[in-house]
Coordinates of N, CA and C and ligand atoms in Angstrom, one line a residue:
M1 N 0.9 -1.6 -0.1 CA -0.1 0.1 0.0 C 0.7 1.0 0.2
G2 N 0.4 2.3 -0.8 CA 1.3 3.5 -0.9 C 1.1 4.5 0.1
H3 N 1.5 5.8 0.1 CA 1.0 6.8 1.4 C -0.2 7.4 1.3
I4 N -1.2 7.4 2.5 CA -2.0 8.2 2.2 C -2.2 9.5 2.9
I5 N -2.6 10.5 2.2 CA -2.8 11.9 3.1 C -4.0 11.9 2.7
A6 N -5.1 12.3 4.4 CA -6.5 12.4 4.1 C -7.0 13.8 4.2
I7 N -8.0 14.1 3.8 CA -8.1 15.9 3.7 C -10.1 15.9 4.1
D8 N -10.3 16.3 5.4 CA -11.4 16.2 5.5 C -11.6 17.6 6.3
G9 N -13.1 17.9 5.7 CA -13.6 19.1 6.0 C -14.7 19.7 5.8
P10 N -15.4 20.4 6.5 CA -17.1 21.2 5.4 C -16.5 21.7 4.4
S11 N -18.0 21.9 4.0 CA -18.0 22.2 2.2 C -17.1 23.8 1.8
G12 N -16.7 24.4 1.3 CA -16.0 25.5 0.8 C -15.0 25.8 2.0
A13 N -14.5 24.8 2.6 CA -13.1 24.6 3.5 C -12.1 25.0 2.7
G14 N -12.0 25.0 1.8 CA -11.0 24.9 0.4 C -10.4 23.3 -0.4
K15 N -10.7 22.6 0.6 CA -10.4 21.0 0.7 C -10.0 20.4 -0.9
S16 N -10.8 20.8 -2.0 CA -10.6 20.5 -3.8 C -9.3 21.3 -4.1
T17 N -9.5 23.0 -4.0 CA -8.3 23.3 -4.4 C -7.1 22.6 -3.9
I18 N -7.4 22.7 -3.2 CA -5.8 22.4 -2.2 C -5.7 20.9 -2.4
S19 N -6.4 19.9 -2.2 CA -6.2 18.8 -2.5 C -5.8 18.3 -4.0
K20 N -6.2 18.9 -5.0 CA -5.8 18.9 -6.3 C -4.5 18.9 -6.6
L21 N -4.3 20.4 -5.7 CA -2.7 20.9 -6.4 C -1.8 20.5 -5.4
L22 N -1.6 19.6 -4.1 CA -1.2 18.9 -3.8 C -1.0 17.5 -4.8
A23 N -2.4 17.0 -4.8 CA -1.9 15.6 -5.6 C -1.0 15.9 -6.5
E24 N -1.1 17.2 -7.4 CA -0.2 17.2 -8.7 C 1.1 17.7 -8.3
R25 N 1.6 18.7 -6.6 CA 2.8 18.7 -6.3 C 3.8 17.0 -6.1
L26 N 2.8 16.4 -5.2 CA 3.3 15.5 -4.8 C 3.6 14.0 -5.7
G27 N 2.6 14.4 -6.7 CA 2.2 12.9 -7.5 C 1.6 11.8 -7.2
Y28 N 1.1 12.5 -6.2 CA -0.4 11.4 -5.7 C -1.4 11.5 -6.4
M29 N -2.3 10.2 -6.6 CA -3.8 10.4 -7.2 C -4.8 10.5 -6.3
Y30 N -5.8 11.7 -7.0 CA -6.2 12.6 -6.9 C -7.6 11.7 -6.3
I31 N -8.5 11.6 -5.0 CA -9.7 11.1 -5.1 C -10.7 11.9 -4.1
D32 N -11.5 12.4 -5.2 CA -12.4 13.2 -4.6 C -14.4 12.6 -4.3
T33 N -13.8 11.9 -3.0 CA -14.8 11.2 -2.5 C -16.4 11.8 -2.4
G34 N -16.3 13.3 -2.2 CA -17.8 13.9 -2.0 C -18.0 13.9 -3.4
A35 N -17.5 13.6 -4.6 CA -18.0 13.8 -5.8 C -18.8 12.3 -5.9
M36 N -18.5 11.2 -5.2 CA -18.8 9.6 -5.3 C -20.0 10.3 -4.8
Y37 N -20.3 10.3 -4.1 CA -21.7 10.5 -2.6 C -22.6 11.5 -4.2
R38 N -21.9 12.6 -4.6 CA -22.8 13.8 -5.6 C -23.2 12.3 -6.8
T39 N -22.3 11.5 -7.5 CA -22.8 10.6 -8.2 C -23.6 9.6 -7.9
A40 N -23.3 9.0 -6.7 CA -24.5 8.3 -6.3 C -26.0 9.4 -6.4
A41 N -26.3 10.1 -5.6 CA -26.8 10.8 -5.9 C -27.7 11.3 -7.1
L42 N -27.1 11.7 -8.3 CA -27.2 11.6 -9.8 C -28.3 10.5 -10.1
L43 N -27.7 9.5 -10.1 CA -27.6 8.0 -10.9 C -29.7 7.6 -10.2
A44 N -29.4 8.0 -8.2 CA -30.5 7.4 -8.2 C -31.6 8.4 -9.0
L45 N -31.2 9.1 -8.9 CA -32.3 10.6 -9.4 C -32.8 10.1 -11.2
E46 N -31.8 9.9 -11.4 CA -31.8 9.6 -13.4 C -32.7 8.3 -12.9
A47 N -32.6 7.6 -11.8 CA -33.5 5.5 -12.1 C -34.3 6.3 -11.4
G48 N -34.9 7.1 -11.1 CA -36.1 7.1 -10.0 C -36.5 7.1 -9.4
I49 N -35.0 6.5 -8.3 CA -35.0 5.8 -7.2 C -34.9 6.9 -6.1
P50 N -35.7 6.6 -5.0 CA -36.1 8.1 -3.5 C -34.9 7.9 -3.1
L51 N -33.8 9.2 -2.9 CA -32.5 9.5 -2.3 C -32.5 8.8 -0.8
A52 N -33.9 8.3 -0.1 CA -33.9 7.7 1.1 C -33.7 6.2 1.1
D53 N -33.9 5.5 0.0 CA -33.5 4.2 -0.3 C -32.6 3.7 -0.7
G54 N -32.0 3.2 0.9 CA -30.5 2.6 1.0 C -30.0 1.4 0.0
Q55 N -30.7 0.9 0.3 CA -30.6 -0.4 -0.3 C -30.4 -0.2 -1.9
R56 N -31.5 0.1 -2.4 CA -31.4 0.0 -4.3 C -30.4 1.3 -4.5
V57 N -30.3 2.7 -3.6 CA -29.1 3.5 -4.1 C -27.7 1.9 -4.1
A58 N -27.8 1.8 -3.0 CA -26.3 1.3 -2.9 C -26.0 -0.1 -4.0
R59 N -27.5 -0.6 -4.4 CA -26.7 -1.4 -5.5 C -26.3 -1.1 -6.9
L60 N -27.0 0.6 -6.9 CA -26.6 1.1 -8.3 C -24.9 1.7 -7.9
C61 N -24.4 1.9 -6.6 CA -23.2 1.9 -6.4 C -22.1 0.8 -6.4
K62 N -22.5 -0.3 -6.1 CA -21.5 -1.3 -5.5 C -20.3 -1.5 -6.8
D63 N -20.3 -1.5 -7.9 CA -19.3 -1.8 -8.9 C -19.3 -1.0 -9.7
L64 N -19.1 0.1 -8.8 CA -19.2 1.5 -10.1 C -17.6 1.7 -10.3
E65 N -17.0 2.3 -11.6 CA -15.4 2.3 -11.2 C -15.2 3.7 -11.8
F66 N -14.5 4.5 -11.0 CA -14.6 5.8 -10.6 C -13.3 6.3 -11.2
S67 N -12.7 7.4 -12.1 CA -11.9 8.0 -12.0 C -11.6 9.5 -11.9
F68 N -10.5 10.2 -11.6 CA -10.9 11.9 -11.6 C -9.3 12.4 -12.2
R69 N -9.3 12.6 -13.1 CA -8.8 13.4 -14.1 C -8.4 14.4 -14.0
V70 N -7.2 15.0 -13.4 CA -7.0 16.7 -13.4 C -6.3 17.1 -14.6
D71 N -7.0 18.4 -14.4 CA -6.9 19.7 -16.3 C -6.8 20.1 -15.5
G72 N -5.3 21.0 -15.5 CA -5.8 22.3 -15.0 C -6.3 22.7 -13.8
D73 N -7.3 23.4 -13.8 CA -8.2 23.8 -12.7 C -8.9 23.0 -12.6
L74 N -8.9 22.6 -13.1 CA -10.9 21.4 -13.2 C -10.6 19.7 -13.5
V75 N -11.1 19.3 -12.6 CA -11.0 17.6 -11.9 C -12.5 17.1 -13.1
H76 N -12.1 16.3 -14.2 CA -12.9 15.5 -14.9 C -13.5 13.9 -13.3
V77 N -14.7 14.3 -13.7 CA -14.7 12.9 -12.4 C -15.4 12.0 -13.4
L78 N -15.1 10.9 -13.7 CA -15.4 10.0 -14.4 C -15.9 8.6 -13.8
C79 N -17.1 8.8 -14.4 CA -18.1 6.9 -13.3 C -18.3 6.1 -14.4
D80 N -17.6 4.7 -14.4 CA -18.0 3.9 -15.7 C -17.8 4.7 -17.0
G81 N -16.9 5.4 -17.1 CA -16.4 6.1 -18.3 C -17.5 6.9 -19.1
R82 N -18.3 7.7 -18.3 CA -19.2 8.7 -18.2 C -18.7 10.0 -17.5
D83 N -18.6 11.2 -18.2 CA -18.0 12.3 -17.4 C -19.1 13.2 -17.3
V84 N -19.3 12.8 -15.5 CA -20.5 13.5 -15.1 C -19.8 14.8 -13.8
T85 N -19.0 15.3 -14.5 CA -18.2 16.5 -13.6 C -19.6 17.8 -13.8
E86 N -20.2 18.1 -14.7 CA -21.0 19.0 -14.7 C -22.2 18.9 -14.0
A87 N -22.7 17.5 -14.2 CA -23.9 16.8 -13.9 C -23.7 17.2 -12.4
I88 N -22.9 17.0 -12.1 CA -22.8 16.5 -10.4 C -22.5 18.2 -9.4
R89 N -21.7 19.0 -10.1 CA -21.5 20.3 -9.7 C -22.5 20.8 -8.8
T90 N -23.7 21.0 -9.3 CA -24.6 22.2 -9.0 C -25.2 22.0 -7.5
H91 N -25.3 22.9 -7.6 CA -26.0 23.8 -6.1 C -26.7 22.8 -5.6
D92 N -27.8 22.4 -6.2 CA -28.8 21.0 -6.0 C -28.0 20.1 -5.6
M93 N -27.3 19.0 -6.0 CA -26.7 18.0 -5.8 C -26.5 18.0 -5.0
G94 N -25.0 19.0 -4.7 CA -24.7 19.1 -3.1 C -25.6 18.8 -1.7
M95 N -26.7 19.5 -1.8 CA -27.9 19.2 -0.6 C -28.7 17.8 -1.3
H96 N -28.4 16.9 -2.6 CA -28.8 15.7 -2.5 C -27.4 14.6 -2.3
A97 N -26.2 15.1 -2.6 CA -25.7 14.3 -2.0 C -25.3 13.9 -0.3
S98 N -25.6 14.9 0.1 CA -25.5 14.8 1.9 C -26.6 14.0 2.0
D99 N -28.1 14.1 1.5 CA -29.3 13.6 2.2 C -28.7 12.0 1.4
V100 N -28.5 11.8 0.4 CA -28.0 10.2 -0.2 C -27.1 9.6 0.7
S101 N -26.0 10.5 1.3 CA -24.6 9.8 2.3 C -25.3 9.7 3.5
K102 N -26.6 9.8 3.8 CA -26.9 9.7 5.4 C -27.6 8.2 5.6
N103 N -27.6 7.2 4.0 CA -27.8 6.2 4.3 C -26.6 4.9 4.6
P104 N -26.4 4.1 5.9 CA -25.3 3.5 5.9 C -25.3 2.5 4.8
E105 N -25.8 2.0 3.8 CA -25.8 1.2 2.9 C -25.1 1.4 1.6
V106 N -25.4 3.0 1.4 CA -24.5 3.5 0.4 C -23.2 4.0 1.3
R107 N -23.2 4.3 2.4 CA -21.9 4.5 2.5 C -20.7 3.2 2.4
E108 N -21.4 2.4 2.8 CA -20.5 0.9 2.9 C -20.6 0.7 1.6
A109 N -20.9 1.0 0.5 CA -20.6 0.7 -0.5 C -19.5 1.5 -1.1
L110 N -19.6 3.1 -0.7 CA -18.9 3.7 -1.6 C -17.5 3.9 -0.8
V111 N -17.4 3.3 0.3 CA -16.3 3.9 1.6 C -15.6 2.2 0.7
A112 N -16.0 1.5 0.6 CA -14.9 -0.1 0.0 C -14.7 0.4 -1.3
L113 N -15.2 1.1 -2.2 CA -14.8 1.6 -3.4 C -13.9 2.6 -3.5
Q114 N -13.6 3.4 -2.5 CA -12.6 4.1 -2.1 C -11.5 3.7 -1.6
R115 N -11.2 2.9 -0.6 CA -10.5 1.8 0.1 C -9.6 1.3 -1.2
A116 N -10.5 0.7 -1.9 CA -10.0 0.1 -3.2 C -9.0 1.1 -3.8
L117 N -9.8 2.1 -4.4 CA -8.7 3.0 -5.1 C -8.1 3.4 -4.5
G118 N -7.5 3.4 -3.2 CA -6.3 4.0 -2.6 C -5.6 3.3 -2.3
R119 N -5.6 2.1 -2.2 CA -4.9 1.1 -1.7 C -3.5 1.0 -3.0
K120 N -4.2 1.1 -4.0 CA -3.6 0.5 -5.4 C -2.3 1.5 -5.5
H121 N -2.5 3.1 -5.3 CA -1.2 4.0 -5.3 C -1.2 4.9 -3.5
D122 N 0.0 6.0 -4.3 CA 0.0 6.8 -3.3 C -1.3 8.1 -3.5
A123 N -2.0 8.3 -2.4 CA -3.0 8.9 -2.8 C -3.4 10.3 -1.7
I124 N -4.0 11.4 -2.4 CA -5.0 12.1 -1.2 C -6.2 12.0 -1.3
L125 N -6.5 11.8 -0.5 CA -8.5 11.3 -0.5 C -9.1 12.5 0.5
E126 N -10.2 13.2 -0.7 CA -10.5 14.3 0.3 C -12.3 14.0 0.3
G127 N -12.3 14.3 1.8 CA -14.0 13.9 2.0 C -14.4 14.5 3.4
R128 N -15.6 14.0 4.0 CA -15.7 14.4 5.4 C -15.1 13.4 6.6
D129 N -14.8 12.0 5.9 CA -14.5 10.9 6.9 C -13.7 10.3 6.4
I130 N -12.8 10.6 6.0 CA -11.1 9.6 5.7 C -10.8 9.5 7.0
G131 N -10.2 10.5 7.3 CA -9.3 10.2 8.6 C -10.0 9.6 9.6
T132 N -10.8 9.6 9.8 CA -12.1 9.0 10.9 C -12.4 7.3 10.4
V133 N -12.6 7.0 9.3 CA -13.4 5.9 8.8 C -12.9 5.3 8.0
V134 N -12.9 5.9 6.9 CA -11.9 5.0 5.2 C -10.4 4.9 5.6
F135 N -9.5 5.9 6.1 CA -8.3 5.4 5.9 C -8.1 5.9 7.9
P136 N -8.2 5.1 8.3 CA -7.9 5.7 10.4 C -6.6 5.5 10.4
D137 N -6.1 5.1 9.1 CA -4.2 4.7 9.4 C -3.4 5.5 8.3
A138 N -4.2 6.9 8.1 CA -3.7 7.2 6.6 C -2.7 8.1 7.5
D139 N -1.5 8.1 6.7 CA -0.1 8.7 7.2 C -0.1 10.1 7.7
V140 N -0.9 11.5 6.8 CA -0.8 12.3 7.7 C -2.4 12.6 7.7
K141 N -3.4 13.3 8.1 CA -4.6 13.7 8.2 C -4.6 15.1 8.8
F142 N -5.7 15.7 7.7 CA -5.6 17.3 8.0 C -7.2 17.5 8.0
F143 N -7.4 18.4 8.8 CA -8.9 19.1 8.9 C -8.9 20.4 8.6
L144 N -9.4 20.3 7.5 CA -9.5 22.0 6.8 C -11.2 22.7 7.2
D145 N -11.0 24.1 7.8 CA -12.3 24.4 8.1 C -12.1 25.5 7.6
A146 N -13.2 27.0 7.9 CA -12.9 28.0 7.5 C -14.3 28.8 8.1
S147 N -14.3 30.5 8.2 CA -15.4 30.9 8.8 C -16.9 30.6 7.4
L148 N -18.1 30.3 8.2 CA -19.4 30.0 7.6 C -19.4 30.5 6.3
E149 N -19.4 32.4 7.0 CA -19.0 33.5 5.6 C -18.2 33.3 4.5
E150 N -16.9 32.9 5.0 CA -15.8 32.8 3.8 C -16.2 31.5 3.3
R151 N -16.8 30.5 3.6 CA -16.7 29.4 2.8 C -18.0 29.5 1.8
A152 N -19.3 30.4 2.0 CA -20.2 30.9 1.6 C -19.6 31.4 0.0
R153 N -18.4 32.1 0.7 CA -18.3 33.6 -0.6 C -17.8 32.6 -1.4
R154 N -16.9 31.3 -1.3 CA -16.1 30.8 -2.1 C -17.0 30.0 -2.8
R155 N -17.8 29.3 -2.2 CA -19.1 28.6 -3.6 C -19.3 29.3 -4.2
Y156 N -20.0 30.8 -3.4 CA -20.9 31.6 -4.5 C -20.2 31.8 -5.3
K157 N -18.9 31.8 -5.2 CA -18.0 32.9 -6.8 C -18.1 31.8 -7.6
E158 N -17.5 30.4 -6.9 CA -17.5 29.3 -7.9 C -18.3 28.8 -8.9
L159 N -20.2 29.0 -7.9 CA -21.4 28.4 -8.9 C -21.5 29.3 -9.8
R160 N -21.2 31.0 -9.9 CA -21.4 31.9 -10.4 C -20.8 31.9 -11.7
E161 N -19.5 31.9 -11.4 CA -18.3 31.4 -12.7 C -19.2 30.4 -13.8
K162 N -19.6 29.7 -13.1 CA -20.1 28.1 -13.8 C -21.6 28.6 -14.6
G163 N -22.0 30.0 -14.3 CA -23.0 30.9 -14.9 C -24.9 30.1 -13.5
E164 N -24.5 29.6 -12.8 CA -25.8 29.0 -11.7 C -26.3 30.9 -11.4
T165 N -27.5 30.5 -11.2 CA -28.0 32.1 -11.0 C -28.5 32.1 -9.0
V166 N -27.7 31.7 -8.5 CA -28.0 31.6 -6.9 C -27.2 32.7 -6.5
S167 N -28.5 32.9 -4.9 CA -27.5 34.3 -4.7 C -27.1 33.7 -3.3
L168 N -26.0 34.6 -2.6 CA -24.8 34.5 -1.5 C -25.8 34.1 -0.5
E169 N -26.9 34.6 -0.6 CA -27.8 33.9 1.1 C -28.1 32.9 1.1
E170 N -28.8 32.4 -0.4 CA -29.2 30.9 -0.6 C -27.6 29.9 -0.5
V171 N -27.0 30.4 -0.8 CA -25.8 29.4 -0.4 C -25.6 29.5 0.7
K172 N -25.0 30.5 1.4 CA -25.0 30.4 2.8 C -26.0 29.7 3.7
E173 N -27.2 29.4 3.4 CA -28.3 28.8 4.2 C -28.2 27.3 3.7
T174 N -28.0 27.1 2.1 CA -27.9 25.4 2.3 C -26.5 25.0 2.9
M175 N -25.8 25.9 2.7 CA -24.3 25.4 3.7 C -24.2 25.1 5.1
R176 N -25.2 26.0 5.6 CA -25.5 25.8 7.0 C -26.2 24.6 7.3
K177 N -26.8 24.7 6.5 CA -27.8 23.1 6.5 C -27.1 22.0 6.4
R178 N -26.2 22.1 5.2 CA -25.4 20.6 5.4 C -24.9 21.0 6.0
D179 N -24.0 21.4 6.5 CA -22.9 21.3 7.7 C -24.0 20.4 8.8
I180 N -25.0 20.9 9.2 CA -25.9 20.9 9.9 C -25.9 18.9 9.9
N181 N -26.7 18.8 8.1 CA -26.9 17.1 8.4 C -25.7 16.0 8.1
D182 N -24.4 17.0 7.6 CA -23.1 16.3 7.6 C -23.0 16.0 8.7
S183 N -23.2 16.7 9.9 CA -22.1 16.8 11.4 C -22.4 16.2 12.4
Q184 N -24.5 16.1 12.1 CA -25.3 15.6 13.0 C -26.0 14.1 13.0
R185 N -25.4 13.5 11.7 CA -25.5 12.3 10.9 C -25.0 11.0 11.9
D186 N -25.8 10.0 12.0 CA -25.4 8.7 13.3 C -24.1 8.3 12.4
I187 N -24.0 8.0 11.8 CA -23.0 7.3 10.5 C -21.7 8.1 10.0
A188 N -21.0 8.0 10.5 CA -19.7 8.8 10.3 C -19.9 10.3 10.0
P189 N -19.9 10.9 10.9 CA -20.4 12.3 10.9 C -19.1 13.1 10.9
L190 N -19.1 13.9 10.1 CA -18.1 14.7 10.1 C -18.1 15.8 11.2
R191 N -16.2 15.3 11.3 CA -16.0 15.5 12.4 C -14.3 15.5 12.6
P192 N -13.4 16.4 13.1 CA -12.0 15.9 13.2 C -11.3 14.6 13.4
A193 N -10.5 13.5 13.2 CA -9.8 12.6 14.4 C -9.3 13.6 14.8
E194 N -8.8 12.3 16.0 CA -7.9 12.6 17.0 C -6.9 13.4 16.6
D195 N -6.3 12.6 15.8 CA -4.6 13.2 15.6 C -4.7 13.6 13.9
A196 N -5.9 14.5 14.0 CA -5.4 15.4 12.7 C -5.1 16.6 12.5
I197 N -4.8 17.4 11.6 CA -4.1 18.4 12.0 C -4.9 19.5 11.5
R198 N -5.3 20.8 12.4 CA -6.6 20.9 12.0 C -5.9 22.6 11.5
V199 N -6.4 23.0 10.3 CA -5.9 24.2 9.6 C -7.1 24.7 9.2
D200 N -7.0 26.1 9.7 CA -8.2 27.5 9.4 C -7.9 28.2 8.4
T201 N -8.3 27.7 6.9 CA -8.1 28.5 5.6 C -8.6 30.0 5.7
T202 N -9.2 30.2 7.1 CA -10.2 32.0 6.6 C -8.9 33.1 6.6
G203 N -9.5 33.5 5.3 CA -8.1 34.6 5.1 C -6.8 34.2 4.6
K204 N -6.5 32.7 4.2 CA -5.4 32.8 3.5 C -5.6 32.4 2.3
D205 N -4.5 32.8 1.7 CA -4.2 32.4 0.3 C -3.9 30.7 0.1
I206 N -4.2 30.2 -1.1 CA -3.8 28.8 -1.2 C -2.2 28.7 -1.5
P207 N -1.7 29.5 -2.3 CA -0.3 29.0 -1.7 C 0.3 29.2 -0.3
T208 N 0.0 29.6 0.9 CA 0.2 29.5 2.2 C -0.2 28.5 2.5
V209 N -1.8 28.0 2.4 CA -1.8 26.8 2.7 C -1.2 25.4 2.4
I210 N -1.4 25.7 1.1 CA -0.3 24.5 0.7 C 1.1 24.7 1.5
N211 N 1.9 25.4 1.4 CA 2.9 25.2 2.1 C 3.3 24.9 3.3
E212 N 2.2 25.4 4.1 CA 1.8 25.1 5.7 C 1.3 23.8 5.6
L213 N 0.9 23.0 4.5 CA 0.4 21.1 4.7 C 1.6 20.9 4.2
I214 N 2.5 21.1 3.1 CA 3.7 20.5 3.0 C 4.7 19.9 4.2
L215 N 4.8 21.4 4.6 CA 5.9 21.2 6.2 C 5.3 20.3 6.9
H216 N 4.5 19.9 7.1 CA 3.9 18.3 8.0 C 3.6 17.4 6.6
I217 N 3.3 17.4 6.0 CA 3.4 16.4 4.9 C 5.3 15.5 5.0
K218 N 6.1 16.4 5.1 CA 7.2 16.3 4.9 C 8.0 15.6 6.5
E219 N 7.2 16.7 7.1 CA 7.3 16.1 8.7 C 7.1 14.2 9.1
R220 N 6.2 14.1 8.3 CA 6.0 12.5 8.5 C 6.0 11.7 7.6
I221 N 6.0 12.0 6.1 CA 6.5 11.2 5.3 C 7.8 11.8 4.5
S222 N 8.9 10.9 4.8 CA 10.0 10.9 4.3 C 10.8 10.7 2.9
Ligands
LIG301 O1 -17.1 17.9 -0.6 P1 -18.7 17.7 -0.9 O2 -19.1 19.2 -1.2 O3 -18.4 17.6 -3.0 O4 -19.8 16.3 -0.4 C1 -21.1 16.4 -0.6 C2 -21.9 15.7 0.1 O5 -21.1 14.4 0.0 C3 -21.6 16.3 1.7 O6 -22.6 17.2 2.0 C4 -21.6 15.2 2.5 C5 -20.9 14.1 1.6 N1 -20.1 13.8 1.9 C6 -19.7 12.3 2.8 O7 -20.9 11.7 3.1 N2 -18.9 12.2 2.9 C7 -17.5 12.2 2.1 N3 -16.2 11.3 2.3 C8 -17.4 12.9 1.2 C9 -18.9 13.7 1.1

């Protein structure tokens, strides 16, 4: 098994940008586990399966093949060869993913895929439960966070750049609900692992955060 770096935290904390860049810098495979929950929600909606029907959604997920292709700033998410990048990155799909992720059967199916993917390479996995559940023995664990205001502003900017017409207030409200949904669910709730390095990204630019993380990684992985 290669080295594993876990990057957890709430939405908008900077996980995706940071994980992608770190993976490129270190030559690690990048695995976006949130994209997997978003894809599960997408496939369920397309198949007309209610998001709360854990067993049927899990059956859809069981043998999926995911890959993540980093292309500059963008990460293409491929699921069984289909590029789902645009379909899963909408404002609504974030909330649907949060809902679908409450099902234990769905988590079990996707965690198995995440472990199988991560074991093949040196990998950076970003998500909510990587350091606590998926890879509790990860070589380095980070928990990124930022104020709700800043996280909402970042997500709002991203969505607007993609042409979505949402208001900042709407984004902030959904994010607040998603934080509650994700941190108060019974299974694998969003919380830092005891041995996670906590990094507050509020007011910090990307290179500053990357440098901070690289220092920790160098200390732990020679
Ligand atoms: O990181 P994201 O916004 O793409 O994640 C979408 C949702 O998926 C998030 O609200 C909760 C869920 N999720 C999860 O439960 N566990 C993970 N490891 C990653 C995401």
